Every structure is written in C-alpha cells, then in structure tokens.
Tab-separated table of C-alpha atoms and ligand atoms in Angstrom:
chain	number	residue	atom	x	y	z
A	13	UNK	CA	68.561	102.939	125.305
A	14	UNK	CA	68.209	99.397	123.663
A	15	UNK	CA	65.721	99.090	120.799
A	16	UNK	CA	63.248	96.116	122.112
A	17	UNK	CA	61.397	93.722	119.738
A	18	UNK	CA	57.908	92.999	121.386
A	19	UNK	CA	54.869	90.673	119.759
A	20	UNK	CA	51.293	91.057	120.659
A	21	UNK	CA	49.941	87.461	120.205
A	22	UNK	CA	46.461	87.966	120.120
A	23	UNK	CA	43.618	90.486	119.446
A	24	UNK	CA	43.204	91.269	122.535
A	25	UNK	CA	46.649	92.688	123.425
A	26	UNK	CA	46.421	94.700	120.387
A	27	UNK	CA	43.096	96.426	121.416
A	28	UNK	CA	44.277	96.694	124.576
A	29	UNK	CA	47.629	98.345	123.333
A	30	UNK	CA	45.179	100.663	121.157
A	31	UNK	CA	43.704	102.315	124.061
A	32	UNK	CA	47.235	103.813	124.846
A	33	UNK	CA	48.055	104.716	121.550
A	34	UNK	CA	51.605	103.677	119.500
A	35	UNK	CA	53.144	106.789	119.414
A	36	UNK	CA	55.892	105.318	120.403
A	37	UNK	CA	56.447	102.448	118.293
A	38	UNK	CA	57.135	101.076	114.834
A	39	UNK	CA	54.303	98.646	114.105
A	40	UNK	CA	54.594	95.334	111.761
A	41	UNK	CA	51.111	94.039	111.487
A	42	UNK	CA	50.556	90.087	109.925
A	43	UNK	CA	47.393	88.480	109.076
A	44	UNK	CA	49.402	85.609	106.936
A	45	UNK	CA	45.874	83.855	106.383
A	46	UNK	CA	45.400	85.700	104.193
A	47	UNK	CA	44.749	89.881	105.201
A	48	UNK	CA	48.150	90.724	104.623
A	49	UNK	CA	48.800	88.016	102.416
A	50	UNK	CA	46.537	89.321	99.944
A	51	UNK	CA	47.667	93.060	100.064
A	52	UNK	CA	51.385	91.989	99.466
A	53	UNK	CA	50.539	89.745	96.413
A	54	UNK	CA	47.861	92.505	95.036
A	55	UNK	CA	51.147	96.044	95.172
A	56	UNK	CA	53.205	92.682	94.184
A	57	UNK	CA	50.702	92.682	90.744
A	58	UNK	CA	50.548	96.453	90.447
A	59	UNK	CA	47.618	97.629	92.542
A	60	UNK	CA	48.002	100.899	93.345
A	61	UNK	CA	46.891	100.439	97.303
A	62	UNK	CA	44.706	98.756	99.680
A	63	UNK	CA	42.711	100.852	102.065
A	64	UNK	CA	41.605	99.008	105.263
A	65	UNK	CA	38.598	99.207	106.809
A	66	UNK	CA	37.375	97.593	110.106
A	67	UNK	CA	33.545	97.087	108.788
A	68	UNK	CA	31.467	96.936	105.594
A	69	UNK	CA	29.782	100.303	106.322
A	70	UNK	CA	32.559	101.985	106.833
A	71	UNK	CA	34.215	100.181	103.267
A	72	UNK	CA	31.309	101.493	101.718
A	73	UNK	CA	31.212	105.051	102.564
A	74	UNK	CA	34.969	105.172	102.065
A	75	UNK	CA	34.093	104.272	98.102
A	76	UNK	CA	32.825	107.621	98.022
A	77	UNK	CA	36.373	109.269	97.601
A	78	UNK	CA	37.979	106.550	95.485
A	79	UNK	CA	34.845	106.182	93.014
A	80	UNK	CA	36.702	103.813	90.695
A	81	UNK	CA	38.241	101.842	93.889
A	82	UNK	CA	37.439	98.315	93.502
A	83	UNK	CA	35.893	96.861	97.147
A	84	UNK	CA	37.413	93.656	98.744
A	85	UNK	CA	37.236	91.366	102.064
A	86	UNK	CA	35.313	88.779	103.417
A	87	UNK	CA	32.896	87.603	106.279
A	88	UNK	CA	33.549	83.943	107.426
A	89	UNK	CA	36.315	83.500	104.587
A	90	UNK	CA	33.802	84.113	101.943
A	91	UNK	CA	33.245	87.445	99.436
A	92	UNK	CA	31.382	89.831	100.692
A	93	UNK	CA	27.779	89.600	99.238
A	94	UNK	CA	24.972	92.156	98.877
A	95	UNK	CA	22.992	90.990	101.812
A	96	UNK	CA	25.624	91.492	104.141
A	97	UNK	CA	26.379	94.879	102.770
A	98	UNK	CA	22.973	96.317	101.936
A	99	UNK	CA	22.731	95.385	98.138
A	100	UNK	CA	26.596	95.958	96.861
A	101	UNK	CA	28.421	92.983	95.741
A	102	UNK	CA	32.163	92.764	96.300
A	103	UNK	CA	34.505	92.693	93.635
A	104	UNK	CA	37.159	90.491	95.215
A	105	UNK	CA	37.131	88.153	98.047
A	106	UNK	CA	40.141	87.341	100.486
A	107	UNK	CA	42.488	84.984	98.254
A	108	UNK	CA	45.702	86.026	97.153
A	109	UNK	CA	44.889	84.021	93.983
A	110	UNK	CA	42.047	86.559	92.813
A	111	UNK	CA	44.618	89.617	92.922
A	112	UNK	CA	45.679	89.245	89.163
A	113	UNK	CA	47.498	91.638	87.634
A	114	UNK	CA	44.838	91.882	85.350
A	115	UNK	CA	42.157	92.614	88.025
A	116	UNK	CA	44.099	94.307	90.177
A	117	UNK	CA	46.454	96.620	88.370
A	118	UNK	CA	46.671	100.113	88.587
A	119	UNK	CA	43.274	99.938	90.969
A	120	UNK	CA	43.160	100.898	94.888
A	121	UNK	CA	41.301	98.497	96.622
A	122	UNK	CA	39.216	99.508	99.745
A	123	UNK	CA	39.356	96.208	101.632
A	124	UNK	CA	37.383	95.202	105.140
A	125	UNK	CA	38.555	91.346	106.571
A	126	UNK	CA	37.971	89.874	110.063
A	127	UNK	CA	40.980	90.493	111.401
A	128	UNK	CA	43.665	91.884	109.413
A	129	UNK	CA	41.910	94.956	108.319
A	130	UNK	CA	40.683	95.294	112.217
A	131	UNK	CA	44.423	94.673	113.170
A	132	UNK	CA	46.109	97.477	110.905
A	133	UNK	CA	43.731	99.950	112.024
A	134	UNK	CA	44.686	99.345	115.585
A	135	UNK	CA	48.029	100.316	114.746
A	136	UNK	CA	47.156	103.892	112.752
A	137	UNK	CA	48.875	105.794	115.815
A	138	UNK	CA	52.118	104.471	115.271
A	139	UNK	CA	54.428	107.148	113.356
A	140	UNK	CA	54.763	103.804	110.875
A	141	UNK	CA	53.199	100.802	110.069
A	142	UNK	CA	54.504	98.415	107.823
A	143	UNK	CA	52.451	95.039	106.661
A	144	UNK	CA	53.831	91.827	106.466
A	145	UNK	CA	53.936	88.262	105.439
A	146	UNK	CA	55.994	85.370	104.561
A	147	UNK	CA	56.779	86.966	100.892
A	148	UNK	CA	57.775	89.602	101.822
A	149	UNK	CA	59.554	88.873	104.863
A	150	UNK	CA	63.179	89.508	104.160
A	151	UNK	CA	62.149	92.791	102.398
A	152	UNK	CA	60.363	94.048	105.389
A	153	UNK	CA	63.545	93.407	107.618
A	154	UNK	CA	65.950	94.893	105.225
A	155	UNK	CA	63.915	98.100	105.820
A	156	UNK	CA	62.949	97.971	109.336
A	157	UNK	CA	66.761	97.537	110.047
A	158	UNK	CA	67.333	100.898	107.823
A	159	UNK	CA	63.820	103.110	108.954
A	160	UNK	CA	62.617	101.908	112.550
A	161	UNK	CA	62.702	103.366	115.627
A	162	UNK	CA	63.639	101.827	119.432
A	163	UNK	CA	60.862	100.147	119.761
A	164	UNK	CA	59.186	97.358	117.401
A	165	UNK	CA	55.694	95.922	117.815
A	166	UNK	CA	54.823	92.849	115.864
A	167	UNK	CA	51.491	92.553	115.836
A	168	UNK	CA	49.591	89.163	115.213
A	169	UNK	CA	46.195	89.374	113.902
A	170	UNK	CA	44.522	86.441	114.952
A	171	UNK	CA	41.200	84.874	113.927
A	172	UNK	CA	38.087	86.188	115.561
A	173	UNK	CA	39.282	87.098	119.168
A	174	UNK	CA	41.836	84.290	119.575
A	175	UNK	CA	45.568	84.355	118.338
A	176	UNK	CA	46.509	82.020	115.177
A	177	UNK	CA	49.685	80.078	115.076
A	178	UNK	CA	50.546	81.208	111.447
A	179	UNK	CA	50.709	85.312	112.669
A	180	UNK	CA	52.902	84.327	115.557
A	181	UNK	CA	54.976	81.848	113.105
A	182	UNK	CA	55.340	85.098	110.776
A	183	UNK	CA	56.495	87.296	113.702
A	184	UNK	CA	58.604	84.653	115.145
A	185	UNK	CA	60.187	84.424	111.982
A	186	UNK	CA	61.009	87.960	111.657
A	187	UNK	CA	62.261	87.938	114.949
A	188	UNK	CA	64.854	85.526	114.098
A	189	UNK	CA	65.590	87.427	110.779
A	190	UNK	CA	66.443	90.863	113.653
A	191	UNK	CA	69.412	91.438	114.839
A	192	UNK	CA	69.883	94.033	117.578
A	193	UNK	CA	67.111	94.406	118.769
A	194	UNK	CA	66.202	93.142	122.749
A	195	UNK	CA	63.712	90.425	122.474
A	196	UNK	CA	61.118	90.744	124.989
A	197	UNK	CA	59.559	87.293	126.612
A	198	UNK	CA	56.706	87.359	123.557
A	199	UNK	CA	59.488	87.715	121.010
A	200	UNK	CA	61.044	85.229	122.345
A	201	UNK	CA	58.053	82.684	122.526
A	202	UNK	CA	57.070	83.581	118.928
A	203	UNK	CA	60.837	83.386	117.795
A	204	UNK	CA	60.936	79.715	119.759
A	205	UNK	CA	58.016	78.806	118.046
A	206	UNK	CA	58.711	79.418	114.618
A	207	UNK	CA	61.983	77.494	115.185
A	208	UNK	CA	60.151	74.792	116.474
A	209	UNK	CA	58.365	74.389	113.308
A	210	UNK	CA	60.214	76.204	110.489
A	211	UNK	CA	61.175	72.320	109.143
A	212	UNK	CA	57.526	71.900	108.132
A	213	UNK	CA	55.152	74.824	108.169
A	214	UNK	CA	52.473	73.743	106.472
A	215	UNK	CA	51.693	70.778	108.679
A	216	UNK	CA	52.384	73.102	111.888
A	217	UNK	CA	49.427	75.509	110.256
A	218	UNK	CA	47.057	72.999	108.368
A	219	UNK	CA	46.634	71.031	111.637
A	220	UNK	CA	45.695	74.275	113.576
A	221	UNK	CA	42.875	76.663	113.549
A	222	UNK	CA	42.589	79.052	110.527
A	223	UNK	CA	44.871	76.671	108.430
A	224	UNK	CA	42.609	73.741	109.212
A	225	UNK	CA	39.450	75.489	108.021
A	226	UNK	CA	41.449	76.633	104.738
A	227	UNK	CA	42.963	73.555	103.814
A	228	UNK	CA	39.455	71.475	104.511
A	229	UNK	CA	37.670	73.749	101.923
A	230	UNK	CA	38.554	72.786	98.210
A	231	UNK	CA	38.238	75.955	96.523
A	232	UNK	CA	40.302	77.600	99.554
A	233	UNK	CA	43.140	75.111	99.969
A	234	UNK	CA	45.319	76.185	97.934
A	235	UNK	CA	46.077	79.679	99.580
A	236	UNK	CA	47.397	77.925	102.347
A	237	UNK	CA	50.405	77.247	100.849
A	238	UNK	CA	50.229	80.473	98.584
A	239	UNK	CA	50.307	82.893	101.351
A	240	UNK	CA	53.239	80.683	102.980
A	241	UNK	CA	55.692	81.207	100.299
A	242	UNK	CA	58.534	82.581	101.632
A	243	UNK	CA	60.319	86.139	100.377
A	244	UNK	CA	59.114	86.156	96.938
A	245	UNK	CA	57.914	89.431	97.024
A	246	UNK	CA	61.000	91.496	97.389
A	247	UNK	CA	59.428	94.695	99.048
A	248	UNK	CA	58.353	96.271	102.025
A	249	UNK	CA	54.668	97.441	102.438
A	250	UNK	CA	53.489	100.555	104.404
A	251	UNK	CA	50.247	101.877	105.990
A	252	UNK	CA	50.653	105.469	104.997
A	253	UNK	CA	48.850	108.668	107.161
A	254	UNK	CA	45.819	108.903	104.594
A	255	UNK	CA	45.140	104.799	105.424
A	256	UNK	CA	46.683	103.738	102.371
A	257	UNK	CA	48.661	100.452	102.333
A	258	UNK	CA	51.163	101.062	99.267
A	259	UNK	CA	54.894	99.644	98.768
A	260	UNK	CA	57.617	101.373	100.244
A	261	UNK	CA	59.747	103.710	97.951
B	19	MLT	C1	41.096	88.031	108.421
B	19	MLT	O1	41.364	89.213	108.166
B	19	MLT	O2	40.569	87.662	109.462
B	19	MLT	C2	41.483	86.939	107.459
B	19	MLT	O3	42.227	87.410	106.461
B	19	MLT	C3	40.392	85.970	107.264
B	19	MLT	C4	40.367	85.141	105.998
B	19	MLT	O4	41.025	85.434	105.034
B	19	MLT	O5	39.629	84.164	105.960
C-alpha cells in the first residue's frame, strides 16, 4: 500500500480527527507562530523538554511532578499572569527570543499556548508525534523519511478556531521537501501554496492573520521573522509517551 501525505488545515479537522484516534498515523504538528517555534529554539538552547498542556489548570497541577519545571505560554500572545492563573506568574511567555540558553538550559518547561499546545495534544494517540517548524524543517524530513509509517498527518495549528497561512506554509513546505509519499488533495493545496509564496514569506504571513497581529506589535515583531528562519536548527523534535517534547536521539 502507498504511504499518503495528508494536512489538516484547521482546528477543526484536527478535533474532529481526535475523536477517531491516530493510531494509525505518524503526526507532524506546526504552530510556526510561535508554539512550535518556541519549543524548537528552547531543546535548540539546551532545555531539557517542553511539556504541553491544553489549559492553565491543567499546567499548573502538572508542576506538581516537575517541581523545578519552569511554566510557559500565553493567553492573547501575552505571558501568562497571576490573574489568569489564580495568583502564579509565568516564567516565560511565547517568544522564541526569551528561550536563552541561559534561562532555558537544562530546565523542562511545562508550557500551555492557544493553539499549539491544544494541537499536540490532539495528536497524543498517534504511535509518534514529531513537532515542527521552519528551523527545523529539513531535520524533521531527514527523519520522517528514515522512522514514519504509511500514513503522515501534518497537522496545522491554527489561531483560535480558524487555520493560519504560516502552519499550512510550514506543511506545504514539508510536503515539497517528501518524496514518496501520495499527496492527498490538502497536501497538495498546502504544497501549492507554499510554492506560491516561498519567494517572499514574510510578506505572504505579515499581511495575514496571526502575522499581522505580530508584526503590528513592537515588542512582538521581531519573532515574525525569528520563527521563519529556515533549517537552522538541525534536529528533529518528538512528543514522547510521558507528554514530553524532547529532541530526537
Ligand atoms: C498558539 O499556540 O496559539 C500560538 O503560539 C499563539 C502565540 O504565540 O501568540
């Protein structure tokens, strides 16, 4: 049988797809503003993992088995503050630019985002689950040619309950980087339309959604074009079975 390359565009196909369960799929989850983003650059400067969690309560009580974990996300792009958790400050928000080796290093980092976190726990039935950006985009092919399975779900995370162009540019980019595998049709429309605007990505994602809202915020701009750096992080990531994103070995 032919492996198949499929992309769910939007949160809603992914919580749909939850419902039936991935048992028999390899997932690739990307939240390129800035979920994954962020996890890639943090293993990239030595964390030790990221756990992700789909709300603050849940982050919190989690803390209680990694005492020392540091706790991460945000709500609306912003840290997480103590009233919207019940009196615990955050450590970290959601840009790639606060995960410095110095802050970040050796630490696992229980993390809880609007979509990305949301988007990787959808996928925790899948015998594997790798997570994915534009850094690390090469490196994540190189091993899903070597480890996956028939069947290949990109999943796009989206923002709020609507699909964002950069997720499907990410998975339409990977697409093109695949070689046998079957696209289905939403391959091929994400594959088509990162071709369609691989000459210029930033303008295709400033002048859009998520990107938009970045980019118009001054102390957020920047990770716009941070998290669309392309394959400097040469390694794959995985969700592993205790919910622990950590790089591949
Ligand atoms: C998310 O998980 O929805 C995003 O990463 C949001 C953000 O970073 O602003």
């Amino acid at each position: 049988m032919a492996s198949t390359l499929e992309v769910l565009l939007s949160p809603a196909d992914y919580q749909a797809r939850r419902q039936k369960g991935f048992a028999d799929a390899v997932c690739v989850v990307f939240d390129v503003l800035r979920a994954t983003s962020v996890m890639i650059e943090g293993l990239a400067n030595g964390a030790a993992g990221f756990v992700p969690m789909e709300d603050i309560s849940e982050a919190l009580a989690r803390r209680t088995r990694h005492p020392d974990a540091l706790l991460a996300g945000e709500r609306n792009g912003l840290r997480i503050n103590a009233a919207q958790s019940g009196g615990v400050e955050f450590n970290l928000g959601n840009s790639p630019r606060e995960y410095t080796p110095e802050r970040v290093r050796g630490r696992i980092i229980i993390t809880t985002t609007t979509n990305g976190t949301r988007a990787l726990r959808a996928c925790d039935s899948a015998p594997a689950v790798a997570v994915a950006t534009f850094s690390n985009l090469t490196a994540t092919a190189d091993w899903l040619a070597k480890n996956a399975s028939r069947h290949l779900v990109l999943v796009c995370a989206g923002t709020g309950e609507s699909a964002a162009l950069e997720d499907v540019l990410g998975a339409g980019a990977l697409c093109e980087l695949l070689a046998g595998w079957a696209r289905e049709d939403s391959a091929e429309i994400a594959r088509r339309t990162y071709l369609a605007a691989r000459g210029d990505l930033l303008s295709a994602v400033i002048n859009n959604g998520n990107g938009k809202r970045l980019w118009a915020q001054p102390d957020l701009r920047e990770d716009v074009e941070v998290c669309l750096r392309r394959d400097v992080h040469p390694f794959a990531a995985l969700l592993g079975p205790d919910g622990i994103v950590r790089r591949a070995v």
